[in-house]
mmCIF file of C-alpha atoms in Angstrom:
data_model
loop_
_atom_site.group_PDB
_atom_site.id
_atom_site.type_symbol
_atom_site.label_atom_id
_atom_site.label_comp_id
_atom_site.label_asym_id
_atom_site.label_seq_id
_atom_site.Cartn_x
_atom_site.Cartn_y
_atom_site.Cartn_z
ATOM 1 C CA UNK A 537 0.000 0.000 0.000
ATOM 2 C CA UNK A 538 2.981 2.243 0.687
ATOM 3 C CA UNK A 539 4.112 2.117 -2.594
ATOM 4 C CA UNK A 540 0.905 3.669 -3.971
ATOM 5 C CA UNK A 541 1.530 6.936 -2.059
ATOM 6 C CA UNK A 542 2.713 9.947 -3.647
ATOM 7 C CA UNK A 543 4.166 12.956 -2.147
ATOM 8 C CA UNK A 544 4.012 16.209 -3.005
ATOM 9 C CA UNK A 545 6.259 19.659 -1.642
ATOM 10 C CA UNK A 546 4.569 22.980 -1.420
ATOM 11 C CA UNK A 547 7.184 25.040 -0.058
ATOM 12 C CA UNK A 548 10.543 24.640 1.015
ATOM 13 C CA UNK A 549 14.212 26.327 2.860
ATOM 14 C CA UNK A 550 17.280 25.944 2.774
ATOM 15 C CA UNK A 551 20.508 25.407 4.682
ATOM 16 C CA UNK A 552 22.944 28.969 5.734
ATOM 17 C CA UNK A 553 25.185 27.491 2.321
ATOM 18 C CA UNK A 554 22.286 27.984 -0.051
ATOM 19 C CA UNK A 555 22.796 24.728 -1.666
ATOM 20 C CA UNK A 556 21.146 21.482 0.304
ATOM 21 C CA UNK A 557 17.283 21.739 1.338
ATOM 22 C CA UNK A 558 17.073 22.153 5.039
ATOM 23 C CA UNK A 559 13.415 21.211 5.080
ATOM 24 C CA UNK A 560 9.868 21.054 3.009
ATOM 25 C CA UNK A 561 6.283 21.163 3.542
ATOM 26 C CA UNK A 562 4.932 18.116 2.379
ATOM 27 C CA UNK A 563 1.778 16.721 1.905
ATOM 28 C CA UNK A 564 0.624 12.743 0.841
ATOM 29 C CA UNK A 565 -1.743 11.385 -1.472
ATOM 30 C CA UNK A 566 -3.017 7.885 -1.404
ATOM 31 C CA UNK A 567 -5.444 8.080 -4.358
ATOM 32 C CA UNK A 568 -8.144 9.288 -2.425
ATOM 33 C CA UNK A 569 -7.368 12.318 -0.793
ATOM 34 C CA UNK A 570 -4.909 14.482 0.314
ATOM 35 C CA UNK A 571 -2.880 14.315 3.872
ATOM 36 C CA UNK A 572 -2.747 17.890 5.894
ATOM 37 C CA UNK A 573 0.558 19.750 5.245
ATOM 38 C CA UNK A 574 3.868 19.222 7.453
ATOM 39 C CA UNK A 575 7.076 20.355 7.964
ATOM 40 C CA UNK A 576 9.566 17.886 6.783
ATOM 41 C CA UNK A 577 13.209 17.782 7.159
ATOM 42 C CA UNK A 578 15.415 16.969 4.679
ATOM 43 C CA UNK A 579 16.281 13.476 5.642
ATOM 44 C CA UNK A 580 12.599 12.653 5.301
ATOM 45 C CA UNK A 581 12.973 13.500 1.451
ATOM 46 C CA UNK A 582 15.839 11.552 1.001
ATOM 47 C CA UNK A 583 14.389 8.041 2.793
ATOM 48 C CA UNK A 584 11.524 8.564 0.824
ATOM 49 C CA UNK A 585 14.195 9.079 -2.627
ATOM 50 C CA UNK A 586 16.018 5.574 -1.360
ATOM 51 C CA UNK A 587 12.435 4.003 -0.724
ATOM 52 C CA UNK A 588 11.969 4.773 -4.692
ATOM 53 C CA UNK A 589 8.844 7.079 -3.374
ATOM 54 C CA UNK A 590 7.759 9.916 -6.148
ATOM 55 C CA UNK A 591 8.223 13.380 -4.454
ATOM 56 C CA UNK A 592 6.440 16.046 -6.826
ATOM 57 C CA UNK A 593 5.813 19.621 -6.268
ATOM 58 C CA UNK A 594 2.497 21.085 -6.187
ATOM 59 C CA UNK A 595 1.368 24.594 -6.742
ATOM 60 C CA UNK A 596 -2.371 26.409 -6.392
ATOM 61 C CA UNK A 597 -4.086 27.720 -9.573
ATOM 62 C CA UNK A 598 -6.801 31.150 -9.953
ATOM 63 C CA UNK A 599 -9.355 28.379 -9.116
ATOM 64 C CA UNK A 600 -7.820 26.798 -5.531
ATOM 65 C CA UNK A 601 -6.820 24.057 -7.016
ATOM 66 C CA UNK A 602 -4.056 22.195 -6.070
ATOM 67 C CA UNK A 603 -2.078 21.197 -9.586
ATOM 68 C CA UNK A 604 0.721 18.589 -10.052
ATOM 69 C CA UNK A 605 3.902 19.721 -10.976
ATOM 70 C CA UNK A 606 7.800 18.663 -11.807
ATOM 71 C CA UNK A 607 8.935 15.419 -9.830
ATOM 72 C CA UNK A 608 11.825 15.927 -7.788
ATOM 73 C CA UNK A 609 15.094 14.523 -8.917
ATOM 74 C CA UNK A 610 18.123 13.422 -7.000
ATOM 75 C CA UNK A 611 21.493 12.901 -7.835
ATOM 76 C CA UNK A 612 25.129 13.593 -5.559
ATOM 77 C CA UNK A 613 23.427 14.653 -2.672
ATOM 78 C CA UNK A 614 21.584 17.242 -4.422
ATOM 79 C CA UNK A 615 17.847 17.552 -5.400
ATOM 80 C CA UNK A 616 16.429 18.975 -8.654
ATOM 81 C CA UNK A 617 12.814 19.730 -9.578
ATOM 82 C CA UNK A 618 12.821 22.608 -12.226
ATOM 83 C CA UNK A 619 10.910 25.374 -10.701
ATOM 84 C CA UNK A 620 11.278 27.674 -7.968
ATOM 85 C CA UNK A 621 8.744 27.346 -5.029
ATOM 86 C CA UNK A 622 7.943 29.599 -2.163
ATOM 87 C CA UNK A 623 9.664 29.653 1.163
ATOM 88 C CA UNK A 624 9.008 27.249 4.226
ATOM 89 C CA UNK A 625 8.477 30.503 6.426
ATOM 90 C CA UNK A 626 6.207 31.876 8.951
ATOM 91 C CA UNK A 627 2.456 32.648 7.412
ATOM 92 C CA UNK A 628 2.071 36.310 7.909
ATOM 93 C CA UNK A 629 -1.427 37.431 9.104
ATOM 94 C CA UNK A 630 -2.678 39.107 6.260
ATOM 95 C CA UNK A 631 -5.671 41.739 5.872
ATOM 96 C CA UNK A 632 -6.697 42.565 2.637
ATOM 97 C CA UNK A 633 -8.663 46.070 2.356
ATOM 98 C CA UNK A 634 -10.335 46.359 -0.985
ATOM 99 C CA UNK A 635 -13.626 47.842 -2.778
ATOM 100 C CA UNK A 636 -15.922 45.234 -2.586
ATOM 101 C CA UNK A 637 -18.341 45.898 -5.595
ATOM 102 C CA UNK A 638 -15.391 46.301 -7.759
ATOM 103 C CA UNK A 639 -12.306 43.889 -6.700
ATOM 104 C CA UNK A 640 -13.559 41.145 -5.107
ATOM 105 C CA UNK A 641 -12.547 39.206 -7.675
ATOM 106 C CA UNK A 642 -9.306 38.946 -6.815
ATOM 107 C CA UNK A 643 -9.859 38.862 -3.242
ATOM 108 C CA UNK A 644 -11.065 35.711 -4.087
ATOM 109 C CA UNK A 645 -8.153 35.461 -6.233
ATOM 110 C CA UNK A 646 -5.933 36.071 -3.831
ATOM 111 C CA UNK A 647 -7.955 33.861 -1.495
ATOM 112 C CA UNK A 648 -7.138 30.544 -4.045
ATOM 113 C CA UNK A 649 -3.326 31.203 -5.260
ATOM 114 C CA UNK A 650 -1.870 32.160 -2.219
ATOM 115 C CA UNK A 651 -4.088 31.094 0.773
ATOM 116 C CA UNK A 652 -1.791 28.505 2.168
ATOM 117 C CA UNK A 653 1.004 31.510 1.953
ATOM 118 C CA UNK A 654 -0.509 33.686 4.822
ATOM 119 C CA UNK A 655 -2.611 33.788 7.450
ATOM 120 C CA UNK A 656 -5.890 35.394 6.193
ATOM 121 C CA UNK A 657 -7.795 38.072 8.658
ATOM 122 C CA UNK A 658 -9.699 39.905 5.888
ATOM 123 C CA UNK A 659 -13.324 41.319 6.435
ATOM 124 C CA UNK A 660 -15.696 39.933 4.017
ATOM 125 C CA UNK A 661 -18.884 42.085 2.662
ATOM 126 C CA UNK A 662 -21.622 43.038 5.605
ATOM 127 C CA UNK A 663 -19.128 41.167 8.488
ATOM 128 C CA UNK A 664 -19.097 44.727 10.305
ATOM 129 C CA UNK A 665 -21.972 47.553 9.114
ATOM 130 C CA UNK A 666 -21.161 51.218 10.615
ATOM 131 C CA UNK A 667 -20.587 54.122 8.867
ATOM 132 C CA UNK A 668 -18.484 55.772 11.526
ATOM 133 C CA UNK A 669 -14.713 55.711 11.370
ATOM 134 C CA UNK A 670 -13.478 55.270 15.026
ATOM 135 C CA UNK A 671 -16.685 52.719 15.654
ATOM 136 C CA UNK A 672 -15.470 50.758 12.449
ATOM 137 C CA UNK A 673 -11.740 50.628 13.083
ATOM 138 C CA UNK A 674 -12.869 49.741 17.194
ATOM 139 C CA UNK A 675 -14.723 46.692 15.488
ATOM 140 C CA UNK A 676 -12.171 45.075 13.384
ATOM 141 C CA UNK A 677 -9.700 45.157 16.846
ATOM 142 C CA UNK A 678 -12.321 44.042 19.082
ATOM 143 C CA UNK A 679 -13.253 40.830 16.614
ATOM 144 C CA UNK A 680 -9.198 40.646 16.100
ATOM 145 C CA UNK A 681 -9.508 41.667 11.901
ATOM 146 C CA UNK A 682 -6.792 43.900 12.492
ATOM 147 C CA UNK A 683 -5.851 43.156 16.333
ATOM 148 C CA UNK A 684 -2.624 41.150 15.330
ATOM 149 C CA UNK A 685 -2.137 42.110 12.055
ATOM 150 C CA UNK A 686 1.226 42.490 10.126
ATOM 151 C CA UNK A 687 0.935 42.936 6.689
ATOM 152 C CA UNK A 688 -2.298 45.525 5.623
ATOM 153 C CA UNK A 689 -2.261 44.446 1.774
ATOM 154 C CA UNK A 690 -4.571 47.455 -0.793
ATOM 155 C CA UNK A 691 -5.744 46.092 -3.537
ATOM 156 C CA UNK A 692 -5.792 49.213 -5.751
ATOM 157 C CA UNK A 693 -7.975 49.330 -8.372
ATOM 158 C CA UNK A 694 -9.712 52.040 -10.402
ATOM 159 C CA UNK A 695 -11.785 53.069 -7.995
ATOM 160 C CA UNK A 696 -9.888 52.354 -4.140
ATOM 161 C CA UNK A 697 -9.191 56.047 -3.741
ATOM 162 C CA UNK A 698 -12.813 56.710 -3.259
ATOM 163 C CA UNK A 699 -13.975 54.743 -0.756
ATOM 164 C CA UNK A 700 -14.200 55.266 3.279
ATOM 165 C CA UNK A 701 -13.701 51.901 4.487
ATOM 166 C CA UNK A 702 -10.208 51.369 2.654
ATOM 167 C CA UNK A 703 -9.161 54.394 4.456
ATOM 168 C CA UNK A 704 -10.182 53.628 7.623
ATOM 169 C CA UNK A 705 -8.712 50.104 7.414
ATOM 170 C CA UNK A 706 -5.362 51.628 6.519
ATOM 171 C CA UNK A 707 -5.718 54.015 8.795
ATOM 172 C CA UNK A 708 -6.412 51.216 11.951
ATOM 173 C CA UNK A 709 -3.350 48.863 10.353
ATOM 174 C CA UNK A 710 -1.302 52.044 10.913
ATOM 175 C CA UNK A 711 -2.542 51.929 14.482
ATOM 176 C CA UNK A 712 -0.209 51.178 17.386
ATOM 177 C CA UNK A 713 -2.755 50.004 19.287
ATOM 178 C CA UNK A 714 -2.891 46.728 16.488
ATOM 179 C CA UNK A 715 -0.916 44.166 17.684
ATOM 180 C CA UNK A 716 2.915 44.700 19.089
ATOM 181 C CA UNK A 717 3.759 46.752 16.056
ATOM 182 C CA UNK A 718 2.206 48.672 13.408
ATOM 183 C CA UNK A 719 1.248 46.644 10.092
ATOM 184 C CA UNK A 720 3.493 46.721 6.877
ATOM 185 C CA UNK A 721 1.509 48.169 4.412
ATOM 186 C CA UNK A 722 1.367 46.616 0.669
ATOM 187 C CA UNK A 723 -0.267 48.318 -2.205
ATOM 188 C CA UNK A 724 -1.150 45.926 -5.005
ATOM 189 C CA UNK A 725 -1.895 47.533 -8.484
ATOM 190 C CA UNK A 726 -4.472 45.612 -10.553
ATOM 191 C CA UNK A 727 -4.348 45.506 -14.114
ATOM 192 C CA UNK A 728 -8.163 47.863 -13.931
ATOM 193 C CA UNK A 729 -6.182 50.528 -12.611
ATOM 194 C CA UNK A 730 -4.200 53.324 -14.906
ATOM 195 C CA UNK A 731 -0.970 52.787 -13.336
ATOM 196 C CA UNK A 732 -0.690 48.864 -13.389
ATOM 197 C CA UNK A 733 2.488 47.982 -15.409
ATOM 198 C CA UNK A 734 4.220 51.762 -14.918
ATOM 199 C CA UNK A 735 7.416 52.038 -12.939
ATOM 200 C CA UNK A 736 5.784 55.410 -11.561
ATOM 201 C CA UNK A 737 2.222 56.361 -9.742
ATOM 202 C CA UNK A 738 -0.414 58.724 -10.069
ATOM 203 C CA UNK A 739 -0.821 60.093 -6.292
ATOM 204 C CA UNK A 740 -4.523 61.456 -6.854
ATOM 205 C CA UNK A 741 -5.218 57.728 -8.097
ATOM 206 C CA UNK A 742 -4.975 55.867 -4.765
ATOM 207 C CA UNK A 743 -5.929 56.335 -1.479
ATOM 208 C CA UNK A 744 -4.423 59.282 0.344
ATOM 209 C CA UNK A 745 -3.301 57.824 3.456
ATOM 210 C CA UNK A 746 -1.937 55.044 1.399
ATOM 211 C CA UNK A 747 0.144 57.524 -0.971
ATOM 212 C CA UNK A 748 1.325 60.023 1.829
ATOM 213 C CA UNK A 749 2.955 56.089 2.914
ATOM 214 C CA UNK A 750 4.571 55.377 -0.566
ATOM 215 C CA UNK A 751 6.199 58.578 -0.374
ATOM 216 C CA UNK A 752 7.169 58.162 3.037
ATOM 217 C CA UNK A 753 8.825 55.198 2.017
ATOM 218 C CA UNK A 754 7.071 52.846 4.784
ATOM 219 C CA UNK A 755 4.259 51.475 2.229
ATOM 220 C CA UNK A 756 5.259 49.202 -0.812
ATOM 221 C CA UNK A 757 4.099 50.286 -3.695
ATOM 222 C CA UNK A 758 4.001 46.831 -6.350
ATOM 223 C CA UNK A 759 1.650 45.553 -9.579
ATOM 224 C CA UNK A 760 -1.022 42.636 -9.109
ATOM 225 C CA UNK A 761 1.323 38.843 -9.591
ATOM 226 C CA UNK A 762 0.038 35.340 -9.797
ATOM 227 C CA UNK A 763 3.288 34.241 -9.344
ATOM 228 C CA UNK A 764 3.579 32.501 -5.748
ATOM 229 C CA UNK A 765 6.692 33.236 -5.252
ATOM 230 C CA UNK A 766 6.703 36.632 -6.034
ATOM 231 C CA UNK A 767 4.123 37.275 -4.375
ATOM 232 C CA UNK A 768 5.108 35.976 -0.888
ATOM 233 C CA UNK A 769 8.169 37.915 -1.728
ATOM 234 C CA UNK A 770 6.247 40.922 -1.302
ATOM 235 C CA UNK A 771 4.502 40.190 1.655
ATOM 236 C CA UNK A 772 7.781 39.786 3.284
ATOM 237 C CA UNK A 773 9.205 43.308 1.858
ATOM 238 C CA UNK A 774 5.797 44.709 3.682
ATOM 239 C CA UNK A 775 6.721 42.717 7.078
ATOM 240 C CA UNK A 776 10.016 43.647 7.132
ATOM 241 C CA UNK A 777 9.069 47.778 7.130
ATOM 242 C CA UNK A 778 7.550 47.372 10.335
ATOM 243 C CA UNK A 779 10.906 48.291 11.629
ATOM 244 C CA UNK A 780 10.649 51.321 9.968
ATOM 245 C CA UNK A 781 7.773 52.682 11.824
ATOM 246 C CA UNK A 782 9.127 56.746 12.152
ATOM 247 C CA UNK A 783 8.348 57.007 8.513
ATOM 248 C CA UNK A 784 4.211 56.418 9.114
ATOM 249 C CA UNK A 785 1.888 58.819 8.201
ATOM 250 C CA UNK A 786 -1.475 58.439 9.870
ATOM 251 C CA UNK A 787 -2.774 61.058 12.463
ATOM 252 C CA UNK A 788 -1.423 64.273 10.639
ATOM 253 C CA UNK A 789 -4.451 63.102 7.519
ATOM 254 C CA UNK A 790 -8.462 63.138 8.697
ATOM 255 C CA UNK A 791 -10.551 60.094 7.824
ATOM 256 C CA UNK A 792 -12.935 60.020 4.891
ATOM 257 C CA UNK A 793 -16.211 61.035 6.435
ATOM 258 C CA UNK A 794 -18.391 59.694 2.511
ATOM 259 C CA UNK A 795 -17.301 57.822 -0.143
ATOM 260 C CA UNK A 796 -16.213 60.264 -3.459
ATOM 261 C CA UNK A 797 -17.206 57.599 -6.198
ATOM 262 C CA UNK A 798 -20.571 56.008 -6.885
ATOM 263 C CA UNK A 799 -21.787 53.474 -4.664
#
């Protein structure tokens, strides 16, 4: 029966010389279904290599899905597989402020490629109803959207400048009070908005708090990927501004009071 069972790596790290995998998350397949993920070290991969066991990677399409890829090869100590996967680190605790009528498409979409990447804390439509700013932003701490945070990701499209609730949720990620440290802040272009693909940005285009931040330098400013790895890439370029806090801008720019664009 144990020769039946396939194995397939997600993610993986590697040792301080760059060259040997330290370890992998790994999941098993018996035909039927699909094990939960571990963390495996590297010796597991190479018992299961000697046991003649297929090792595969295994990456998540627009859909979810989880899709067979290269098989892993192995040859003088050293493994092969043709493609470069994401890291075997931490899942950052993600929120994802977006305009709902507009993007949630890929919320969804960012929901399916890269859900196993991060931790997700995101607010979906009619979870929390006021139309006051301090109530709202008290509401995602108090049901922990926002109360540990790190990474505050924008999904900017066409139409994210105009609306009150992406504000305030910046605004709260910016928040001391959030967690042990503020949240790294990570503006995603999508291909609906005018600046997607340019190596510059219009600043009356997006969000104000979120601009004053890109010019501060303590936002990232980045286009829309599908790519995994460059995506979790990003997320860790946010996290690692967190330590870079004196360059906020929050308090010194009111809170939209009405959205500016139609409903």
């Amino acid at each position: 029966m144990a020769n039946n069972i396939e194995y397939f790596v997600t993610k993986l790290s590697f040792r301080e010389d760059g060259d040997l995998i330290n370890d992998v998350f790994a999941y098993s397949y018996d035909g039927l279904a699909l094990s939960e993920g571990e963390i495996r070290q590297r010796q597991w991969l190479v018992n299961r290599t000697e046991q003649k066991l297929q090792i595969s990677i295994m990456t998540r399409n627009e859909a979810g899905e989880w899709i067979r890829g290269n098989v892993f090869t192995y040859n003088n100590d050293l493994y092969t597989w043709g493609s470069k996967l994401p890291e075997n680190i931490p899942r950052r605790k993600v929120f994802i402020s977006y305009y709902h009528h507009d993007d949630q498409d890929y919320r969804e979409r960012f929901e399916n490629l890269f859900g196993d990447l991060v931790v997700s804390k995101s607010v979906e439509d009619g979870d929390i109803d006021s139309d006051n700013s301090a109530d709202y932003i008290k509401q995602l701490i108090q049901q922990e959207y926002l109360l540990d945070t790190t990474v505050l990701i924008v999904l900017i499209g066409a139409n994210t400048r105009c609306r009150k609730h992406v504000d305030w949720e910046i605004s709260g990620a910016l928040n001391y009070k959030v967690g042990d440290k503020y949240a790294g802040v990570l503006g995603l272009f999508l291909p609906s908005h005018t600046n997607y693909g340019s190596d510059k940005y219009t600043p009356d285009l997006v969000p104000r708090r979120l601009s004053a931040n890109f010019e501060s330098g303590y936002a990232i400013a980045l286009d829309w990927t599908d790519n995994r790895v460059i995506m979790q890439g990003y997320i860790e370029q946010a996290f690692n501004k967190r330590s870079e806090s004196e360059k906020i801008v929050n308090s010194t720019i009111p809170q939209m009071q009405r959205n500016t664009g139609s409903e």
